[in-house]
Structure formats: C-alpha cells, structure tokens
Amino acid sequence: TQDAVMKRGFGDNRDGSIMRDGMPSVQGRNFTATADHVEVLQGPASLLYGIQDPGGVVNVVSKKPQLQQANALTLRGSAYAHGRNGSGGQLDSTGPLGDSGLAYRMILDHEDEDYWRDFGKSRETLVAPSLA
C-alpha cells in the first residue's frame, strides 16, 4: 500500500510531490505516528521544487524532540465485516536528557489487523528514536 494524494486532479507521488521534511519521499508510505503537521503548497508554485504536477506539493513535517517532558499513549481497536478485527497502539515520549540541553523523542507504533483478504494478517511496527 502506498500513500497517494490527488492535488487539484493531478497525479500521485510518482513525481516526488509528497515530501518528508522538505525532501522528496522515497517511501511509498509516510508514517502518521511520526508526523507533526502537514504543509500544502497549492498550484504552479510547486514548480519551485522541480518538475512537478501543477497541482501542488504536500510536505509531511516530522515530530521533533522537545525540552518539556510529555508522554502520550494511544490504544486502537477495530472490527470489520465477517469477523475481521484489528488492534494497535502508539507510545510517544519526549523530554530533556538531564541538564545537557539535549532532548529525546521515542515513538513506538504497532498495528495488527486481519487483512482484507481471507486468512491474511497485516502487521506493522515502527520504532523511531531521535535526539536534538
């Protein structure tokens, strides 16, 4: 599965118009667990980033380590037709590393669900540590 964004009726990510922190995304997916916010540059101004569809550019900005301690835990569950179930969770922890002026961030995300076809499973795990 890949992320694709239609921009004013134009294209998908084949032209590099989905970016991660200002760089063309080489992955077919941009993990939302690590996304802080999304910036959209609409229309032909997207040509500032090279040969692009004239619909625009989407930039996914990553979460950064913070000097203020914060923790978040999210649990997810779902049920689909014909007994297909799923569950998942996310842990996002950030804070200072002593008095050094450095900060850390650890994002853990896991999803486990029945595949849309019979007898299949979809499991995805993300471990994203960072220092700043």
CSV table of C-alpha atoms in Angstrom, one decimal:
chain,number,residue,atom,x,y,z
A,1,THR,CA,0.0,0.0,0.0
A,2,GLN,CA,1.2,3.5,-0.8
A,3,ASP,CA,0.2,7.0,0.2
A,4,ALA,CA,-1.2,9.0,-2.7
A,5,VAL,CA,-2.6,12.5,-2.7
A,6,MET,CA,-4.6,13.9,-5.6
A,7,LYS,CA,-3.8,17.6,-5.9
A,8,ARG,CA,-6.4,19.5,-7.9
A,9,GLY,CA,-6.9,16.5,-10.1
A,10,PHE,CA,-3.3,15.8,-10.7
A,11,GLY,CA,-1.1,12.8,-10.0
A,12,ASP,CA,0.1,10.8,-7.1
A,13,ASN,CA,3.6,10.5,-5.6
A,14,ARG,CA,5.4,9.3,-8.8
A,15,ASP,CA,6.7,12.9,-9.3
A,16,GLY,CA,8.0,13.3,-5.8
A,17,SER,CA,5.3,15.7,-4.8
A,18,ILE,CA,4.8,14.1,-1.4
A,19,MET,CA,7.8,15.3,0.7
A,20,ARG,CA,9.0,14.4,4.2
A,21,ASP,CA,10.7,17.4,6.0
A,22,GLY,CA,11.3,19.1,2.6
A,23,MET,CA,12.9,16.2,0.8
A,24,PRO,CA,11.1,14.0,-1.8
A,25,SER,CA,9.7,10.9,0.0
A,26,VAL,CA,11.4,7.8,-1.3
A,27,GLN,CA,9.0,5.5,0.7
A,28,GLY,CA,5.6,4.7,-0.6
A,29,ARG,CA,4.3,5.5,2.9
A,30,ASN,CA,4.7,8.3,5.3
A,31,PHE,CA,4.0,7.0,8.8
A,32,THR,CA,1.5,9.2,10.5
A,33,ALA,CA,2.7,8.3,14.0
A,34,THR,CA,5.8,10.4,13.4
A,35,ALA,CA,4.0,13.3,11.6
A,36,ASP,CA,3.7,16.6,13.5
A,37,HIS,CA,1.8,18.5,10.8
A,38,VAL,CA,1.3,18.7,7.0
A,39,GLU,CA,2.1,21.7,4.8
A,40,VAL,CA,0.4,22.1,1.4
A,41,LEU,CA,1.7,24.4,-1.4
A,42,GLN,CA,-1.0,24.6,-4.0
A,43,GLY,CA,-0.9,25.2,-7.7
A,44,PRO,CA,2.0,26.0,-10.0
A,45,ALA,CA,4.2,27.5,-7.2
A,46,SER,CA,5.1,23.8,-6.6
A,47,LEU,CA,7.4,24.1,-9.6
A,48,LEU,CA,9.9,25.7,-7.2
A,49,TYR,CA,10.6,22.1,-6.2
A,50,GLY,CA,11.5,20.9,-9.7
A,51,ILE,CA,9.4,19.2,-12.3
A,52,GLN,CA,6.1,18.5,-10.6
A,53,ASP,CA,2.5,18.2,-11.5
A,54,PRO,CA,1.0,21.7,-11.3
A,55,GLY,CA,-1.5,20.6,-8.6
A,56,GLY,CA,0.9,21.2,-5.7
A,57,VAL,CA,3.3,19.8,-3.2
A,58,VAL,CA,2.5,18.1,0.2
A,59,ASN,CA,5.2,18.3,2.9
A,60,VAL,CA,4.8,16.0,6.0
A,61,VAL,CA,6.8,17.5,8.9
A,62,SER,CA,8.2,15.1,11.5
A,63,LYS,CA,7.8,15.4,15.2
A,64,LYS,CA,10.9,16.8,16.9
A,65,PRO,CA,12.3,16.2,20.4
A,66,GLN,CA,11.0,18.7,23.0
A,67,LEU,CA,12.7,20.0,26.1
A,68,GLN,CA,9.4,19.8,28.0
A,69,GLN,CA,8.5,16.3,29.3
A,70,ALA,CA,5.5,14.8,27.6
A,71,ASN,CA,4.1,11.3,27.2
A,72,ALA,CA,1.1,10.0,25.2
A,73,LEU,CA,-0.3,6.5,25.0
A,74,THR,CA,-2.9,5.6,22.4
A,75,LEU,CA,-4.8,2.3,22.0
A,76,ARG,CA,-6.8,1.4,19.0
A,77,GLY,CA,-9.3,-1.3,18.1
A,78,SER,CA,-11.5,-2.0,15.2
A,79,ALA,CA,-13.9,-4.6,13.9
A,80,TYR,CA,-14.9,-5.2,10.3
A,81,ALA,CA,-17.5,-7.3,8.5
A,82,HIS,CA,-17.1,-11.1,8.5
A,83,GLY,CA,-15.1,-11.2,11.8
A,84,ARG,CA,-12.1,-9.1,10.7
A,85,ASN,CA,-10.6,-7.4,13.7
A,86,GLY,CA,-7.7,-5.2,14.4
A,87,SER,CA,-5.8,-3.6,17.2
A,88,GLY,CA,-2.9,-1.3,17.7
A,89,GLY,CA,-1.2,1.1,20.0
A,90,GLN,CA,1.2,4.1,20.0
A,91,LEU,CA,3.6,5.5,22.6
A,92,ASP,CA,5.1,8.9,22.1
A,93,SER,CA,7.6,10.1,24.8
A,94,THR,CA,9.7,13.2,24.7
A,95,GLY,CA,11.7,15.2,27.2
A,96,PRO,CA,15.1,16.6,28.3
A,97,LEU,CA,18.3,14.5,28.8
A,98,GLY,CA,19.4,15.9,32.2
A,99,ASP,CA,20.8,19.4,32.1
A,100,SER,CA,22.7,18.9,28.8
A,101,GLY,CA,20.3,20.9,26.7
A,102,LEU,CA,19.6,17.8,24.6
A,103,ALA,CA,16.2,16.3,24.2
A,104,TYR,CA,15.0,12.9,23.2
A,105,ARG,CA,11.9,11.5,21.5
A,106,MET,CA,10.8,7.9,21.2
A,107,ILE,CA,7.8,6.9,19.1
A,108,LEU,CA,6.6,3.3,19.1
A,109,ASP,CA,3.7,2.3,16.9
A,110,HIS,CA,2.3,-1.2,16.3
A,111,GLU,CA,-0.8,-2.3,14.3
A,112,ASP,CA,-2.0,-5.8,13.9
A,113,GLU,CA,-5.1,-6.5,11.9
A,114,ASP,CA,-6.8,-9.1,9.7
A,115,TYR,CA,-6.1,-8.5,6.1
A,116,TRP,CA,-8.9,-7.6,3.7
A,117,ARG,CA,-8.5,-11.0,2.0
A,118,ASP,CA,-9.4,-14.1,3.9
A,119,PHE,CA,-6.7,-15.8,6.0
A,120,GLY,CA,-4.3,-12.9,6.0
A,121,LYS,CA,-2.7,-10.7,8.6
A,122,SER,CA,-1.3,-7.2,8.3
A,123,ARG,CA,1.4,-6.3,11.0
A,124,GLU,CA,3.3,-3.1,11.1
A,125,THR,CA,5.7,-1.9,13.7
A,126,LEU,CA,7.5,1.4,13.9
A,127,VAL,CA,10.4,2.3,16.3
A,128,ALA,CA,11.5,5.9,15.8
A,129,PRO,CA,14.1,7.3,18.3
A,130,SER,CA,15.5,10.8,17.9
A,131,LEU,CA,17.8,13.3,19.7
A,132,ALA,CA,18.1,17.0,19.3
